[in-house]
XYZ file of C-alpha atoms in Angstrom:
604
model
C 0.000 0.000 0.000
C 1.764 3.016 -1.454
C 1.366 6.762 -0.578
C 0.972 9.269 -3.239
C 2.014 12.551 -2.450
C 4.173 13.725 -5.480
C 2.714 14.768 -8.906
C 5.095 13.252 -10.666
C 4.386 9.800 -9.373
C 0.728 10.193 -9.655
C 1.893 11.245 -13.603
C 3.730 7.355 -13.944
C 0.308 5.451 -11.971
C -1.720 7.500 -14.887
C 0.793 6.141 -18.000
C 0.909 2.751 -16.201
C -3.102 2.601 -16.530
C -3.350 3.346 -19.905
C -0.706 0.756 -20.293
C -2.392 -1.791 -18.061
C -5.914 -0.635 -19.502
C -7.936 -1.764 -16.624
C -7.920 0.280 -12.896
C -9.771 -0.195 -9.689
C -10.908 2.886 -8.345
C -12.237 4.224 -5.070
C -12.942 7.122 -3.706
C -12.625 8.219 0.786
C -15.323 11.096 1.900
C -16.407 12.683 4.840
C -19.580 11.465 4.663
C -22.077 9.033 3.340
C -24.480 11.824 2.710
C -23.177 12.589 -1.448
C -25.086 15.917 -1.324
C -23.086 16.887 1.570
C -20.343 14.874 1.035
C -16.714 16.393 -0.164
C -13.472 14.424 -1.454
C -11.190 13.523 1.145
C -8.580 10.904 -1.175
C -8.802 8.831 -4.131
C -7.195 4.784 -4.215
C -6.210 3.472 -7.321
C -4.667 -0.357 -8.295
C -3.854 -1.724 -11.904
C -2.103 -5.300 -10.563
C -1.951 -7.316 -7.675
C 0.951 -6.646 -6.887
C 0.514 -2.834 -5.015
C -2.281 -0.028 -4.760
C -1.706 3.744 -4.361
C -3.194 6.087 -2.046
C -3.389 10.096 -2.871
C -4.916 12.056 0.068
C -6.089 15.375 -0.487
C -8.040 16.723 2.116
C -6.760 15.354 5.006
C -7.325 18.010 8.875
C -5.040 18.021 11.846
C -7.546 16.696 14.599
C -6.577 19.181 17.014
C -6.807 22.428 14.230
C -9.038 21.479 11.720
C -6.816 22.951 9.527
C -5.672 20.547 5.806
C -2.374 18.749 6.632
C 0.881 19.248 4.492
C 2.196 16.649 2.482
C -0.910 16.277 0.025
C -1.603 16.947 -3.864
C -3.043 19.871 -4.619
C -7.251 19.180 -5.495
C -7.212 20.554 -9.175
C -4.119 18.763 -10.196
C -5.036 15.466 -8.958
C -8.382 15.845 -10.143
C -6.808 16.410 -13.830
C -4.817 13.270 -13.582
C -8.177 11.388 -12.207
C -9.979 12.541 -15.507
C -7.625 11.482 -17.603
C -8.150 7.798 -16.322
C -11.851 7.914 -15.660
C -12.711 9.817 -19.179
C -10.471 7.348 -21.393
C -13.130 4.526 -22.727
C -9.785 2.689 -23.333
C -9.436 1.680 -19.559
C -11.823 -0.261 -17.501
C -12.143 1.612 -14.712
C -13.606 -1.207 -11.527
C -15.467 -0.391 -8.363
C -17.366 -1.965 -5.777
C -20.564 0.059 -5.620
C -18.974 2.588 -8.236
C -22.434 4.329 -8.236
C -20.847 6.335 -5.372
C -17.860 7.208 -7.028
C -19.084 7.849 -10.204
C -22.017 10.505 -8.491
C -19.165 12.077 -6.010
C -16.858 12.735 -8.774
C -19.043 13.838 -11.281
C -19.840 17.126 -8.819
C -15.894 17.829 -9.303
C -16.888 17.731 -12.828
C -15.434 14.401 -13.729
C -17.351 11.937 -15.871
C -16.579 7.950 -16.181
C -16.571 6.243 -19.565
C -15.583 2.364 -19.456
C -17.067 0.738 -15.926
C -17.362 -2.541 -14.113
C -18.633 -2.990 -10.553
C -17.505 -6.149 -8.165
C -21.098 -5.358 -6.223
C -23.249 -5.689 -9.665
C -21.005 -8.923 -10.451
C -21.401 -10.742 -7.393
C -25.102 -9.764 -7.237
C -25.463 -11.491 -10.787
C -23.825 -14.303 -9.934
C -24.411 -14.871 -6.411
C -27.915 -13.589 -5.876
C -29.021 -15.256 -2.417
C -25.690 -16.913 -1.396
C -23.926 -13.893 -0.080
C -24.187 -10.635 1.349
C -22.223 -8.037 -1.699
C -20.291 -5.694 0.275
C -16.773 -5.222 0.529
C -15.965 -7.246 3.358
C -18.032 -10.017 2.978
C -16.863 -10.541 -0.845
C -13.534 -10.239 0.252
C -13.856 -13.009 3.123
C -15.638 -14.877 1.176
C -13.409 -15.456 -2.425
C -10.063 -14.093 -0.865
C -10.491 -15.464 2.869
C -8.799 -12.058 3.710
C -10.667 -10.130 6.520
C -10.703 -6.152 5.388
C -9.583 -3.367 7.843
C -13.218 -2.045 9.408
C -13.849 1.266 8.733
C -15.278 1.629 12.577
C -11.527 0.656 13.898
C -10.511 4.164 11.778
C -13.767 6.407 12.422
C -14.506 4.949 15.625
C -18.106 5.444 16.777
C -20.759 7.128 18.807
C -20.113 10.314 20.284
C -16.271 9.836 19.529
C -16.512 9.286 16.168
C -14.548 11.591 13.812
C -15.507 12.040 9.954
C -12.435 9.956 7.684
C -10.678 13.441 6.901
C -9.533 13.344 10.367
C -8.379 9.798 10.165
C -4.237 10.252 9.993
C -2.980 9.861 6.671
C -0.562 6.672 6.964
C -3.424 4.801 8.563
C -5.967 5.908 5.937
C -3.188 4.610 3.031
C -3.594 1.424 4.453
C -7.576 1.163 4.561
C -7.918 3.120 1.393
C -5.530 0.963 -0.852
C -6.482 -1.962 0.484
C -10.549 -1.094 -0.680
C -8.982 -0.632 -4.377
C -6.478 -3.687 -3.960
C -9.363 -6.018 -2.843
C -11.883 -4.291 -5.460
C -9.599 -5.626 -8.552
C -8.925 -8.713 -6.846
C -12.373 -9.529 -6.973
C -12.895 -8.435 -10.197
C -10.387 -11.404 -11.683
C -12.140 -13.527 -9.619
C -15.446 -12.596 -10.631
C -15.972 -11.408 -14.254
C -14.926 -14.629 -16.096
C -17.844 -16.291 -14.296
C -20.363 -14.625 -15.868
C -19.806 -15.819 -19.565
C -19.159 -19.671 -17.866
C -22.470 -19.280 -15.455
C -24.725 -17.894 -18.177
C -25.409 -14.749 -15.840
C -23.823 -11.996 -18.403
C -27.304 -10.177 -19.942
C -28.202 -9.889 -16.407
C -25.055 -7.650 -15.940
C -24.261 -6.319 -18.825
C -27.604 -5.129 -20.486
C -29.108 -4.574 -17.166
C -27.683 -3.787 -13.707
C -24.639 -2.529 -14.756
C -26.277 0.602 -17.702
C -28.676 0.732 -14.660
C -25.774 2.235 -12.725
C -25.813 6.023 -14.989
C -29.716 5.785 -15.364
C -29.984 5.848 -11.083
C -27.000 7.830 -10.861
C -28.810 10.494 -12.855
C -32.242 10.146 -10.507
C -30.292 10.473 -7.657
C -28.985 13.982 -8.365
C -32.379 14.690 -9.941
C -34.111 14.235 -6.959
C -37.586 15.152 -6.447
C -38.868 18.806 -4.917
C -41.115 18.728 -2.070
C -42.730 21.275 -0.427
C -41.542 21.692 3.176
C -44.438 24.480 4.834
C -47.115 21.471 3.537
C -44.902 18.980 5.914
C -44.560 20.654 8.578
C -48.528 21.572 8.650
C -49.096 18.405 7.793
C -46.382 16.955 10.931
C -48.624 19.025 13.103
C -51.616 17.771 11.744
C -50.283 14.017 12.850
C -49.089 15.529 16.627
C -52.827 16.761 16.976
C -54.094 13.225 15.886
C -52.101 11.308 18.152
C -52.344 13.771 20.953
C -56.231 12.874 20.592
C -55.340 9.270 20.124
C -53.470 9.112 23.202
C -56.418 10.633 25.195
C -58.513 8.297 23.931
C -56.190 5.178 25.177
C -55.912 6.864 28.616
C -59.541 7.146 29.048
C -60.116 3.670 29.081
C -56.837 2.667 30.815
C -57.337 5.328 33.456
C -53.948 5.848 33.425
C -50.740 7.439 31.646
C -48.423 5.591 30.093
C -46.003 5.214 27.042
C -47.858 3.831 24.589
C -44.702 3.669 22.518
C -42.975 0.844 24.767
C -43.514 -2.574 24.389
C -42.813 -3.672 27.519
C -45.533 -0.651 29.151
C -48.465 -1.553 26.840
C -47.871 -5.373 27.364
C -48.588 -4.747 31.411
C -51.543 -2.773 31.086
C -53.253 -4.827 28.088
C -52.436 -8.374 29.797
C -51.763 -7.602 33.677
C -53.951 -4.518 34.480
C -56.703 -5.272 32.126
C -56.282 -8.803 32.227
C -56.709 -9.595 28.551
C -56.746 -12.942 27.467
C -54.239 -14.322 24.677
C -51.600 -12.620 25.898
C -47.987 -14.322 24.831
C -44.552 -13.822 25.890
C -41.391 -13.284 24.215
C -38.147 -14.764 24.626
C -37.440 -11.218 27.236
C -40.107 -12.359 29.217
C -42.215 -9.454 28.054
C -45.920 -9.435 26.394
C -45.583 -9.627 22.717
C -47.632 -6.197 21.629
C -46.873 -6.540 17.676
C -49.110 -5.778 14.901
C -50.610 -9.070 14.284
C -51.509 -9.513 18.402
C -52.993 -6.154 18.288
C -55.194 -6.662 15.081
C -56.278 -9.901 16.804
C -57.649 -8.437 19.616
C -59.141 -5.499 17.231
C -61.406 -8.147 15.175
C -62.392 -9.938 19.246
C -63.608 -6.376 19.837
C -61.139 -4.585 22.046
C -60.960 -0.677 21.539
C -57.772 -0.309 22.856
C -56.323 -2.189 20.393
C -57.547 -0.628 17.466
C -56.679 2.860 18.853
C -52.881 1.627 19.506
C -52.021 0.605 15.928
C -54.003 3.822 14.718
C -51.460 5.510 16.991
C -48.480 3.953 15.912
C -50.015 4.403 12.348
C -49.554 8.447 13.048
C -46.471 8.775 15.087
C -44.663 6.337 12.406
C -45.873 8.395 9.379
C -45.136 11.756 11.256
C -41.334 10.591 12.563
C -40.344 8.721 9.513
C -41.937 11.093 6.765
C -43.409 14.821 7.764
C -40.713 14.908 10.487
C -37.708 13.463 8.914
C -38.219 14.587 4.922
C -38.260 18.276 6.492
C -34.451 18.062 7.279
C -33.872 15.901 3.900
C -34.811 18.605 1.228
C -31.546 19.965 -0.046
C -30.826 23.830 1.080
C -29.700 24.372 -2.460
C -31.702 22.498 -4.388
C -34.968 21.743 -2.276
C -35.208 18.872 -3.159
C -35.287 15.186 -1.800
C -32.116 13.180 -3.205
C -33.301 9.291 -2.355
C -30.254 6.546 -2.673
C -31.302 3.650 -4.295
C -29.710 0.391 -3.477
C -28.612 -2.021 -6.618
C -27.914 -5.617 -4.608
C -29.980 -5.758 -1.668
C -33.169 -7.725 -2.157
C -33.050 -11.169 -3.293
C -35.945 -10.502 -5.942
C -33.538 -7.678 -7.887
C -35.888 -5.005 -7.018
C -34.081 -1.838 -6.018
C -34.754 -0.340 -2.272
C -34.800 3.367 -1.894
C -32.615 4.297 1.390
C -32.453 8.032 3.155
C -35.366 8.761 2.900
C -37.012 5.356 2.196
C -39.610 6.798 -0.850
C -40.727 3.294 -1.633
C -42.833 2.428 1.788
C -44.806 5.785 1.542
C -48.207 3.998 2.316
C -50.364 4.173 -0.987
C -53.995 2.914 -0.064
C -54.378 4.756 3.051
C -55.941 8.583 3.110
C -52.648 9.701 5.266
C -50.174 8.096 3.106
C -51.908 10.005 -0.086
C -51.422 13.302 2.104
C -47.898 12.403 2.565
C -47.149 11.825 -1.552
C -49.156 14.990 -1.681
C -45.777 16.842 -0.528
C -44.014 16.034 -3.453
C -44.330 18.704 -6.167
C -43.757 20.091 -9.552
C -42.090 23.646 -10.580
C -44.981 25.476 -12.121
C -44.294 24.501 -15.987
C -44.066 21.066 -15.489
C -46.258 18.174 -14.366
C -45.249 15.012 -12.690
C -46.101 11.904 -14.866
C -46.619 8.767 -13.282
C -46.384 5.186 -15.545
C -47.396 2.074 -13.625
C -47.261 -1.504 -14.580
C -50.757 -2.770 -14.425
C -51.319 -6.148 -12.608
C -47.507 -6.783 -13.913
C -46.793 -9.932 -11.228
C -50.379 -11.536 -12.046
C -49.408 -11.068 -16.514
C -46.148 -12.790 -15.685
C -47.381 -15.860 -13.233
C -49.842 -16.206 -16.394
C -46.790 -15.997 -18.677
C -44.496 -18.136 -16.512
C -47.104 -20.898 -15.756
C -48.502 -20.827 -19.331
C -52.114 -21.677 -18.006
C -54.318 -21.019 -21.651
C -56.920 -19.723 -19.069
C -54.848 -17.495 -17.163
C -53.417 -16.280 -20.584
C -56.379 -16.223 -22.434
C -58.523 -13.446 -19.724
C -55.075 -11.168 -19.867
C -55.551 -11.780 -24.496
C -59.267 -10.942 -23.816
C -58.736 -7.665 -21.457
C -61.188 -8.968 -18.849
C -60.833 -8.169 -15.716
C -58.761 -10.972 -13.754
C -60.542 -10.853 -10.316
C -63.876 -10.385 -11.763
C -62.837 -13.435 -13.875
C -61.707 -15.720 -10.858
C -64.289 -14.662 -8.637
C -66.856 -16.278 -11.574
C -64.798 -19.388 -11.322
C -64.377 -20.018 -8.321
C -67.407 -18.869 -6.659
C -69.815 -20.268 -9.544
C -71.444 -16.394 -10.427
C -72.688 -15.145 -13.276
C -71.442 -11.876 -14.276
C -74.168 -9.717 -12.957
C -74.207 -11.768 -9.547
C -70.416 -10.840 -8.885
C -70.331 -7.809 -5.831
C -67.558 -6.016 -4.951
C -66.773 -8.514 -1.938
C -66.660 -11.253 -4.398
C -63.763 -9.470 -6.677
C -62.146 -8.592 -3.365
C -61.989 -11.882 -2.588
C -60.835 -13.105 -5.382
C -58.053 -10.504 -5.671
C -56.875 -11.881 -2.171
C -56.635 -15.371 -3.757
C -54.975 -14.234 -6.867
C -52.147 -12.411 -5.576
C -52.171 -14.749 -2.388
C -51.435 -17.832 -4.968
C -48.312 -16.132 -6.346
C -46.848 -15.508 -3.136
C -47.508 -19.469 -2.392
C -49.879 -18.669 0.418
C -51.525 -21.499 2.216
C -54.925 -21.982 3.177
C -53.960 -20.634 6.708
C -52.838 -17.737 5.492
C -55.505 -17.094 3.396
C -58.385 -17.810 5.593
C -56.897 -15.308 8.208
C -56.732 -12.371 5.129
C -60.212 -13.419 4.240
C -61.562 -13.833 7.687
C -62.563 -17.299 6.915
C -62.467 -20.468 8.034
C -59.255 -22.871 6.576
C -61.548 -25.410 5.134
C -63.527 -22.924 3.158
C -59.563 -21.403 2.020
C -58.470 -24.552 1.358
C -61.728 -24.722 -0.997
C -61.124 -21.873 -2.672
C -57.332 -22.791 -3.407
C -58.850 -26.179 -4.717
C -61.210 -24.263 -6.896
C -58.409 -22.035 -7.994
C -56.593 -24.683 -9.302
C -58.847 -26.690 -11.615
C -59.241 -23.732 -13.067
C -55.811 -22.375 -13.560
C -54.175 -25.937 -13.657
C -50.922 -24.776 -14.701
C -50.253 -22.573 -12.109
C -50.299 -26.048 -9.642
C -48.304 -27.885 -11.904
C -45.855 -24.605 -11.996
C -45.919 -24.677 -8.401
C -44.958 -28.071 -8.408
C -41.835 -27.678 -10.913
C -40.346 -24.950 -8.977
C -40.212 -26.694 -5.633
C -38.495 -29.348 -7.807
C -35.910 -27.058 -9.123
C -35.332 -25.539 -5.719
C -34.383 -29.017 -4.000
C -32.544 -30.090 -7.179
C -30.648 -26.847 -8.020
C -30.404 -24.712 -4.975
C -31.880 -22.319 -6.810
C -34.663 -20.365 -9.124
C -34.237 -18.055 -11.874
C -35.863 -15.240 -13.987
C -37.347 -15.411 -17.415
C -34.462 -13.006 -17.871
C -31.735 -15.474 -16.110
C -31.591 -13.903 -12.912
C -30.822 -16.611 -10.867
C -32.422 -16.750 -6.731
C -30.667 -18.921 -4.405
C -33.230 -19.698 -1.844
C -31.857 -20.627 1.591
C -33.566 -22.637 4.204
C -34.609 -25.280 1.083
C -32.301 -28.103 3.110
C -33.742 -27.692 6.661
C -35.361 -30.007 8.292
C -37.817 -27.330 10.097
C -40.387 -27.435 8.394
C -41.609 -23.392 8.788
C -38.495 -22.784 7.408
C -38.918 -25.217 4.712
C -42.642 -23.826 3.694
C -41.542 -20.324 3.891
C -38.003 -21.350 1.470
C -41.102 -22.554 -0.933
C -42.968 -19.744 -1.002
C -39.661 -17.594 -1.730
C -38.844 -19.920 -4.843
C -42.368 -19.398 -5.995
C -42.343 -16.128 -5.917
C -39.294 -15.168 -6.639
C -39.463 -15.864 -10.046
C -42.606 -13.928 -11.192
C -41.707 -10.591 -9.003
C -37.898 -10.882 -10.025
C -38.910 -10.500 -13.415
C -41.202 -7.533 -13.231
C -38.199 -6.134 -11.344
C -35.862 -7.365 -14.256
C -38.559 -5.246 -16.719
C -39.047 -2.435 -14.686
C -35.074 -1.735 -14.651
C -34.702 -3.098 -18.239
C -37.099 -0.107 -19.085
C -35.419 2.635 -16.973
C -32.210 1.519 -19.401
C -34.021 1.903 -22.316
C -35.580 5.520 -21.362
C -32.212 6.454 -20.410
C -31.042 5.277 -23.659
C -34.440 6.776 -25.884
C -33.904 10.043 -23.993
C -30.087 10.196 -24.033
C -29.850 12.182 -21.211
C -32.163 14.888 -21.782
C -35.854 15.639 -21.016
C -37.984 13.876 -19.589
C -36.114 12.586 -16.633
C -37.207 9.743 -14.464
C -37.454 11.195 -10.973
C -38.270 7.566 -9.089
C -38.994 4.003 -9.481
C -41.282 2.861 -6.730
C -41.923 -0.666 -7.062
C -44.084 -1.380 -10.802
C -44.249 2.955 -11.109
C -42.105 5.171 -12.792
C -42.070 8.823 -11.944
C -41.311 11.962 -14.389
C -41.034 15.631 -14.530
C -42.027 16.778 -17.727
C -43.121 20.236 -19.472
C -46.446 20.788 -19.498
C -46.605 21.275 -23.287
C -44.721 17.852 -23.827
C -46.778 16.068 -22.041
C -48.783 14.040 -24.542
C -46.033 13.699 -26.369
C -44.170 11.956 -23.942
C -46.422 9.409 -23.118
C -46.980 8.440 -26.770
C -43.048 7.592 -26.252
C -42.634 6.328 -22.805
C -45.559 4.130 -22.875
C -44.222 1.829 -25.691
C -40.874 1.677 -24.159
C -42.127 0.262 -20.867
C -44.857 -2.143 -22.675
C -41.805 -3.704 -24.962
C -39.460 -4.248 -21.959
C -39.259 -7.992 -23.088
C -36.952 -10.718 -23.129
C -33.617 -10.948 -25.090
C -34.856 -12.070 -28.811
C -38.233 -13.228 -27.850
C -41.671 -10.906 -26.650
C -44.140 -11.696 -24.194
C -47.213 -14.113 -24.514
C -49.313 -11.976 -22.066
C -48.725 -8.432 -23.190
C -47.294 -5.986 -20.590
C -49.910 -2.999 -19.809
C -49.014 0.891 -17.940
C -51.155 2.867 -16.829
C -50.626 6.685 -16.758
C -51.656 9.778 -14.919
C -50.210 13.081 -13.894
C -50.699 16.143 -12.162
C -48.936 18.694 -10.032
C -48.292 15.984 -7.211
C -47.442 12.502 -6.673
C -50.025 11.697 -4.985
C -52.973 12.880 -7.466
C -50.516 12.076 -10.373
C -50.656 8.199 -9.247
């Protein structure tokens, strides 16, 4: 691990990359924040053999003030773009997302990428964890240097341009040493494990098109939160009155431990059940049990904890997330996280924003337009139940989605015997439970507690469901056989799922490693679509108007001039319904659904 302080130097590392043509790059901050976040050093490695460290904005501890012995900013900046502009080197990173967004606000732009994250979330979807130091235990058996045991932590910990330069060398280097390590290991697997459109043509042209959302951001409007944050106080102020009224006595509704004592001690409710602490278990399901058996106290806790969550996590916290500069909300989304390949949205988390429930609408109602534009919202319709019919290939299945009739309307005939004109609006409910219950593998417990039935009159309907979508059993049945046989499940797109738990001998886990592999499947490749369309609109678009602002599950969200509105949707819309597979389009065609208006929330 070699220190970089000399221009000259830095000049040779430069040559010996264009010589070399590959580099693993990585860049130090002072914080994970990349709005607020400012350069701090920059590793580099072309071989095994050594890795370079250049610090740049390294502070005395004691002064704050920059320490000697560094490059000058600009200059090392000028050598950096000469590496990450050239398409001729391969510039590596593990998560380079961050890199590439840090270093584009010093006005440096990457041509020529790979990413060790991306790579091991291709190949290893399910098996492994993809961070730094898990990849590097688990292909190197090398145990990293923890960036706690440089930062320390809690009130004692110090930001990494504080950390002293000869022990940041040897963190820093080692993060670019390990990075191209990995990458050797790695990238000839993909060709040999059949995993290489997965990376190449989506997660890895996914990294620019999020990249670009990111520092897009959306605006929200931060007097309508913090009315709306008061709004919530008042609520649960009157909540909380309510709860004392009939307890007849204070208490912090917000501990476990508190509300477990006065439901099951003091008011001696029955069903009460301990956890492993030795405390009552108060959790959602316990409370929403005692709800249906009548008890109001119940019903006014999770309405409480409804409020205060909404009003910490959203009104309260998205108030101190809009930018000063930009006023907007910049959301991080994370690449390799879920097992399905759907991307999570992280600080603030944009994606759990309740959708069905009057408060949650209030909440999406924050996030605005400037005055000549519109936000556009395109949404997958009933994507997960086109692609079980697709995967399965049931001709009945297939043949409503051909027809355009309306799926639940369709299985609630079936399976409850109805004419058309008999069919209520409990019936379709119903059979929109068992629908999307089915493709998540439910079982006739689970189904008869959603449906407030009994299990024999679940297991019915299941029965029902399946003589008359036959090849969604026999589907069923194949993937559980591919599970115990391969270890894993995969995509129409390739993407494989390793499913753990499918070995165990306890048999919860066992049922719930099923219902994984059955799912996984059809929502990994609406998440394979959604992205594979993102790509495409990045690619349409080429960078300029109309930019996608967020993905939120099956919806995609733009800001667009009002005067190009129409014609925007006569171009996005086709882009997103065409989202097929390599060579070959869908059975079942894909259908997106459009709306938009000077919020999210009325736009949706």
């Amino acid at each position: 691990y070699i220190l970089i302080n000399d221009i000259t130097k830095l000049k040779k590392i430069v040559e010996q990359c264009k010589i070399k043509g590959i580099v693993a790059i990585d860049t130090e901050t002072n914080s994970l924040n990349l709005e607020k976040a400012n350069l701090v050093g920059i590793s580099l490695s072309y071989n095994e053999d050594k890795s370079f460290y250049i610090p740049i904005n390294h502070k005395d501890l004691e002064s704050s003030k920059r320490l000697k012995d560094q490059l000058d900013e600009k200059k090392v900046l000028e050598q950096i773009q000469l590496i990450c502009s050239d398409s001729s080197i391969l510039k590596i990173g593990q998560n380079l997302k961050y890199d590439i967004r840090l270093l584009k606000k010093y006005k440096i732009t990457f041509n020529s990428i790979d990413d060790t994250m991306l790579l091991s979330y291709a190949l290893d979807n399910g098996l492994t964890r993809h961070g730094m130091d898990e990849l590097s235990y688990r292909h190197l058996n090398h145990e990293t240097i923890k960036y706690k045991d440089l930062v320390g932590s809690g009130k004692k910990q110090i930001t990494f341009d504080y950390v002293p330069i000869s022990e940041a060398t040897k963190y820093a280097a080692e993060d670019a040493l390990i990075t191209l390590k990995l990458y050797n290991q790695l990238k000839p697997r993909l060709i040999k494990e059949k995993t290489s459109y997965i990376y190449e043509k989506i997660d890895k042209p996914l990294i620019n098109v999020l990249s670009l959302m990111e520092e897009k951001g959306i605006k929200a409007d931060s007097k309508y939160l913090r009315e709306l944050s008061e709004e919530f106080f008042k609520e649960s102020n009157k909540i909380e009155k309510s709860i004392f009224k009939i307890t007849g006595k204070e208490f912090n509704i917000g501990s476990p431990k508190q509300l477990g004592e006065i439901l099951f001690l003091e008011m001696k409710i029955k069903g009460g059940k301990k956890t492993k602490t030795g405390t009552y278990s108060t959790d959602s399901g316990i409370l929403e049990e005692l709800s249906l058996q009548g008890y109001e106290i119940a019903k006014l806790v999770l309405k409480w904890r409804e409020v205060s969550k909404l009003r910490s996590t959203y009104t309260d916290a998205l108030q101190d997330q809009i930018d000063v500069n930009t006023k907007r909300v910049h959301t991080s989304y994370a690449t390799a996280t879920t097992l399905t390949g759907r991307l999570s949205s992280n600080d603030p988390n944009l994606q759990n924003i309740p959708i069905r429930t009057e408060k949650g609408k209030k909440i999406r109602n924050a996030f605005i337009t400037d005055n000549l534009n519109k936000l556009v919202s395109f949404d997958y319709s009933q994507i997960e139940l086109r692609l079980a019919a697709e995967i399965s290939k049931d001709k009945n299945f297939t043949q409503a989605f051909i027809d355009e009739i309306d799926i639940h309307a369709s299985t609630a005939k079936e399976i409850f015997n109805l004419k058309n004109e008999n069919i209520t609006s409990d019936h379709r409910r119903k059979a929109k439970a068992i629908n999307f219950g089915i493709i998540y593998g439910i079982s006739p417990f689970g189904l008869a507690k959603q449906l407030k039935c009994s299990n024999t009159e679940a297991k019915q309907f299941i029965d029902s469901y399946f003589k008359r979508f036959p090849n969604i059993r026999e589907y069923m049945q194949n993937i559980r056989k591919k599970l115990y046989e391969d270890g894993f499940v995969e995509t129409l797109f390739g993407r494989r799922v390793y499913i753990s738990f499918s070995d165990t001998k306890n048999q919860n886990l066992k049922l719930f490693a099923e219902r994984q592999a059955i799912n996984a499947p059809i929502q990994g490749t609406a998440a394979d679509i959604i992205k594979l369309a993102m790509v495409n609109l990045e690619n349409n678009f080429n960078g300029k108007e109309p930019k996608i602002l967020l993905q939120v599950h099956d919806e995609l969200l733009f800001e667009v001039e009002e005067n190009k509105i129409d014609e925007c949707i006569k171009k996005i819309r086709p882009i997103m319904e065409n989202a097929n597979l390599p060579m070959k389009p869908l059975n079942v065609k894909l259908k997106v659904d459009h709306g938009y208006a000077k919020n999210w929330a009325e736009a949706h």
